[in-house]
PDB file of C-alpha atoms in Angstrom:
ATOM      1  CA  MET A   1       0.000   0.000   0.000  1.00 82.00           C
ATOM      2  CA  LYS A   2       1.289   3.453  -0.873  1.00 82.00           C
ATOM      3  CA  THR A   3       1.296   6.500   1.332  1.00 87.00           C
ATOM      4  CA  LYS A   4      -0.498   9.474  -0.167  1.00 90.00           C
ATOM      5  CA  LEU A   5       0.614  13.008   0.560  1.00 93.00           C
ATOM      6  CA  THR A   6      -2.139  15.592   1.022  1.00 96.00           C
ATOM      7  CA  LEU A   7      -2.451  19.292   1.599  1.00 97.00           C
ATOM      8  CA  GLU A   8      -3.447  20.062   5.168  1.00 97.00           C
ATOM      9  CA  LEU A   9      -5.246  23.210   6.270  1.00 97.00           C
ATOM     10  CA  ALA A  10      -1.984  24.713   7.549  1.00 98.00           C
ATOM     11  CA  ASP A  11      -0.452  24.170   4.090  1.00 98.00           C
ATOM     12  CA  VAL A  12      -3.414  25.793   2.400  1.00 98.00           C
ATOM     13  CA  LYS A  13      -3.179  28.823   4.696  1.00 98.00           C
ATOM     14  CA  THR A  14       0.559  29.103   4.023  1.00 98.00           C
ATOM     15  CA  ILE A  15       0.008  29.022   0.258  1.00 98.00           C
ATOM     16  CA  ALA A  16      -2.850  31.524   0.464  1.00 98.00           C
ATOM     17  CA  ALA A  17      -0.901  33.996   2.608  1.00 98.00           C
ATOM     18  CA  ALA A  18       2.166  33.901   0.345  1.00 98.00           C
ATOM     19  CA  ALA A  19       0.078  34.218  -2.816  1.00 98.00           C
ATOM     20  CA  GLU A  20      -1.861  37.124  -1.344  1.00 98.00           C
ATOM     21  CA  ALA A  21       1.388  38.823  -0.308  1.00 98.00           C
ATOM     22  CA  GLU A  22       2.771  38.462  -3.858  1.00 98.00           C
ATOM     23  CA  ALA A  23      -0.410  39.960  -5.307  1.00 98.00           C
ATOM     24  CA  LEU A  24      -0.498  42.851  -2.841  1.00 98.00           C
ATOM     25  CA  THR A  25       3.202  43.610  -3.328  1.00 98.00           C
ATOM     26  CA  ASN A  26       2.472  44.130  -7.017  1.00 98.00           C
ATOM     27  CA  ASN A  27      -0.884  45.877  -6.481  1.00 98.00           C
ATOM     28  CA  TRP A  28      -2.670  43.113  -8.379  1.00 98.00           C
ATOM     29  CA  ALA A  29      -6.380  42.594  -7.675  1.00 98.00           C
ATOM     30  CA  VAL A  30      -6.938  38.855  -8.142  1.00 98.00           C
ATOM     31  CA  SER A  31      -8.833  35.843  -6.941  1.00 98.00           C
ATOM     32  CA  ILE A  32      -6.829  32.942  -5.517  1.00 98.00           C
ATOM     33  CA  ALA A  33      -8.125  29.365  -5.434  1.00 98.00           C
ATOM     34  CA  ILE A  34      -6.515  26.284  -3.922  1.00 98.00           C
ATOM     35  CA  VAL A  35      -7.779  22.776  -4.653  1.00 98.00           C
ATOM     36  CA  ASP A  36      -6.832  19.254  -3.592  1.00 98.00           C
ATOM     37  CA  ASP A  37      -5.519  16.586  -5.971  1.00 97.00           C
ATOM     38  CA  GLY A  38      -9.050  15.818  -7.135  1.00 96.00           C
ATOM     39  CA  GLY A  39      -9.754  19.441  -7.999  1.00 97.00           C
ATOM     40  CA  HIS A  40     -12.032  20.004  -4.987  1.00 98.00           C
ATOM     41  CA  LEU A  41     -12.010  23.569  -3.701  1.00 98.00           C
ATOM     42  CA  LEU A  42     -10.188  24.063  -0.396  1.00 98.00           C
ATOM     43  CA  TRP A  43      -9.735  27.843  -0.469  1.00 98.00           C
ATOM     44  CA  LEU A  44     -11.051  30.810  -2.419  1.00 98.00           C
ATOM     45  CA  GLN A  45     -10.404  34.466  -1.811  1.00 98.00           C
ATOM     46  CA  ARG A  46     -11.145  37.474  -3.940  1.00 98.00           C
ATOM     47  CA  LEU A  47      -8.956  40.448  -3.159  1.00 98.00           C
ATOM     48  CA  ASN A  48     -10.398  43.936  -3.066  1.00 98.00           C
ATOM     49  CA  GLY A  49     -10.959  45.237  -6.571  1.00 98.00           C
ATOM     50  CA  ALA A  50     -10.783  41.844  -8.292  1.00 98.00           C
ATOM     51  CA  ALA A  51     -13.361  41.333 -11.020  1.00 98.00           C
ATOM     52  CA  PRO A  52     -16.260  39.065 -10.018  1.00 98.00           C
ATOM     53  CA  ILE A  53     -15.540  36.693 -12.924  1.00 98.00           C
ATOM     54  CA  SER A  54     -12.058  36.040 -11.510  1.00 98.00           C
ATOM     55  CA  ALA A  55     -13.711  34.119  -8.654  1.00 98.00           C
ATOM     56  CA  HIS A  56     -14.986  31.651 -11.267  1.00 98.00           C
ATOM     57  CA  ILE A  57     -11.852  31.503 -13.406  1.00 98.00           C
ATOM     58  CA  ALA A  58      -9.315  30.942 -10.598  1.00 98.00           C
ATOM     59  CA  PRO A  59     -10.931  27.705  -9.332  1.00 98.00           C
ATOM     60  CA  ALA A  60     -11.289  26.454 -12.922  1.00 97.00           C
ATOM     61  CA  LYS A  61      -7.572  26.981 -13.550  1.00 97.00           C
ATOM     62  CA  ALA A  62      -6.686  25.220 -10.295  1.00 98.00           C
ATOM     63  CA  HIS A  63      -9.052  22.329 -11.082  1.00 97.00           C
ATOM     64  CA  THR A  64      -7.478  21.845 -14.515  1.00 96.00           C
ATOM     65  CA  ALA A  65      -3.932  21.916 -13.112  1.00 97.00           C
ATOM     66  CA  ALA A  66      -4.770  19.410 -10.360  1.00 97.00           C
ATOM     67  CA  LEU A  67      -6.536  16.906 -12.597  1.00 95.00           C
ATOM     68  CA  GLY A  68      -3.861  17.172 -15.275  1.00 94.00           C
ATOM     69  CA  ARG A  69      -1.008  17.107 -12.758  1.00 96.00           C
ATOM     70  CA  ARG A  70       0.629  19.983 -14.612  1.00 95.00           C
ATOM     71  CA  ASP A  71       0.272  23.700 -15.191  1.00 96.00           C
ATOM     72  CA  SER A  72      -2.873  24.829 -16.973  1.00 95.00           C
ATOM     73  CA  LYS A  73      -0.702  26.698 -19.487  1.00 95.00           C
ATOM     74  CA  VAL A  74       0.094  23.326 -21.081  1.00 93.00           C
ATOM     75  CA  TYR A  75      -3.542  23.068 -22.156  1.00 91.00           C
ATOM     76  CA  GLU A  76      -3.669  26.655 -23.349  1.00 90.00           C
ATOM     77  CA  ASP A  77      -0.649  25.894 -25.530  1.00 92.00           C
ATOM     78  CA  ILE A  78      -2.309  22.729 -26.883  1.00 90.00           C
ATOM     79  CA  VAL A  79      -5.386  24.684 -27.964  1.00 91.00           C
ATOM     80  CA  ASN A  80      -3.338  27.604 -29.319  1.00 91.00           C
ATOM     81  CA  GLY A  81      -1.245  25.075 -31.229  1.00 93.00           C
ATOM     82  CA  GLY A  82      -4.296  24.165 -33.256  1.00 93.00           C
ATOM     83  CA  ARG A  83      -5.789  21.229 -31.382  1.00 93.00           C
ATOM     84  CA  ALA A  84      -9.197  22.851 -30.922  1.00 88.00           C
ATOM     85  CA  SER A  85     -10.805  19.459 -30.334  1.00 88.00           C
ATOM     86  CA  PHE A  86      -9.226  19.535 -26.864  1.00 81.00           C
ATOM     87  CA  LEU A  87     -11.895  22.096 -25.939  1.00 85.00           C
ATOM     88  CA  SER A  88     -14.359  19.187 -25.821  1.00 87.00           C
ATOM     89  CA  ALA A  89     -12.496  17.445 -22.945  1.00 84.00           C
ATOM     90  CA  PRO A  90     -15.027  16.772 -20.170  1.00 84.00           C
ATOM     91  CA  ASP A  91     -14.930  18.872 -16.991  1.00 80.00           C
ATOM     92  CA  ILE A  92     -11.891  20.868 -18.096  1.00 82.00           C
ATOM     93  CA  LYS A  93     -12.719  24.569 -18.161  1.00 87.00           C
ATOM     94  CA  GLY A  94      -9.628  26.431 -16.996  1.00 89.00           C
ATOM     95  CA  LEU A  95      -7.524  26.182 -20.135  1.00 90.00           C
ATOM     96  CA  LEU A  96      -5.612  29.374 -19.404  1.00 93.00           C
ATOM     97  CA  GLU A  97      -2.233  30.027 -17.811  1.00 96.00           C
ATOM     98  CA  GLY A  98      -2.481  30.686 -14.089  1.00 97.00           C
ATOM     99  CA  GLY A  99      -3.173  27.215 -12.684  1.00 98.00           C
ATOM    100  CA  VAL A 100      -0.090  25.613 -11.121  1.00 98.00           C
ATOM    101  CA  ALA A 101       0.075  22.067  -9.775  1.00 98.00           C
ATOM    102  CA  VAL A 102       1.492  21.486  -6.300  1.00 98.00           C
ATOM    103  CA  MET A 103       3.935  18.596  -6.758  1.00 97.00           C
ATOM    104  CA  LYS A 104       6.073  16.693  -4.251  1.00 96.00           C
ATOM    105  CA  ASP A 105       8.097  13.577  -5.009  1.00 92.00           C
ATOM    106  CA  GLY A 106       6.213  13.082  -8.267  1.00 93.00           C
ATOM    107  CA  GLN A 107       2.816  13.253  -6.580  1.00 95.00           C
ATOM    108  CA  CYS A 108       0.240  15.952  -7.148  1.00 97.00           C
ATOM    109  CA  LEU A 109      -1.057  17.320  -3.847  1.00 98.00           C
ATOM    110  CA  GLY A 110      -3.373  19.854  -5.458  1.00 98.00           C
ATOM    111  CA  ALA A 111      -3.092  23.115  -7.344  1.00 98.00           C
ATOM    112  CA  VAL A 112      -3.329  26.874  -7.082  1.00 98.00           C
ATOM    113  CA  GLY A 113      -5.288  28.935  -9.580  1.00 98.00           C
ATOM    114  CA  VAL A 114      -5.141  32.708  -9.877  1.00 98.00           C
ATOM    115  CA  SER A 115      -7.119  35.074 -12.057  1.00 98.00           C
ATOM    116  CA  GLY A 116      -7.297  38.811 -12.425  1.00 98.00           C
ATOM    117  CA  VAL A 117      -4.147  40.074 -14.120  1.00 98.00           C
ATOM    118  CA  LYS A 118      -2.073  38.928 -17.104  1.00 97.00           C
ATOM    119  CA  SER A 119      -1.820  35.145 -17.260  1.00 96.00           C
ATOM    120  CA  GLY A 120       1.921  35.113 -16.597  1.00 97.00           C
ATOM    121  CA  GLU A 121       1.366  37.289 -13.536  1.00 98.00           C
ATOM    122  CA  ASP A 122      -1.414  34.968 -12.358  1.00 98.00           C
ATOM    123  CA  ALA A 123       1.054  32.070 -12.572  1.00 98.00           C
ATOM    124  CA  GLN A 124       3.696  34.132 -10.751  1.00 98.00           C
ATOM    125  CA  ILE A 125       1.299  34.605  -7.824  1.00 98.00           C
ATOM    126  CA  ALA A 126       0.430  30.896  -7.759  1.00 98.00           C
ATOM    127  CA  ARG A 127       4.099  29.895  -7.805  1.00 98.00           C
ATOM    128  CA  ALA A 128       4.880  32.329  -4.984  1.00 98.00           C
ATOM    129  CA  GLY A 129       2.205  30.660  -2.891  1.00 98.00           C
ATOM    130  CA  ILE A 130       3.522  27.168  -3.595  1.00 98.00           C
ATOM    131  CA  ALA A 131       7.121  28.259  -2.940  1.00 98.00           C
ATOM    132  CA  ALA A 132       6.144  29.118   0.626  1.00 98.00           C
ATOM    133  CA  LEU A 133       5.771  25.374   1.275  1.00 97.00           C
ATOM    134  CA  GLY A 134       9.441  24.880   0.458  1.00 95.00           C
ATOM    135  CA  LEU A 135       8.750  22.113  -2.056  1.00 86.00           C
TER     136      LEU A 135
END
């Protein structure tokens, strides 16, 4: 039997605080979502000034990254590369950069999704949150 690593509430709070700090340092109004390895929402916060739609997009990006075990940008690149049929994949909605998988020892523990600024900046915020775990 294998041992499965999971995100605990303390981990989620650490990620959220670091991601929020990165966003505030840059004056970026975003929504931040954290999901477990099955894409189930563990945390959602919408910073002051963030667009309401960002609270829908951030969890979708995180969900996509967790289920795919890789950054959501991979799927954006697939679609932009001409494989439009990938848009029909079931339950995959966050096909934009800004969802980053939380990986440890080859296992996906979950993902962070951010929405509200440029996609690369969204990913920067997500990575800052994950980096706080020291993985």
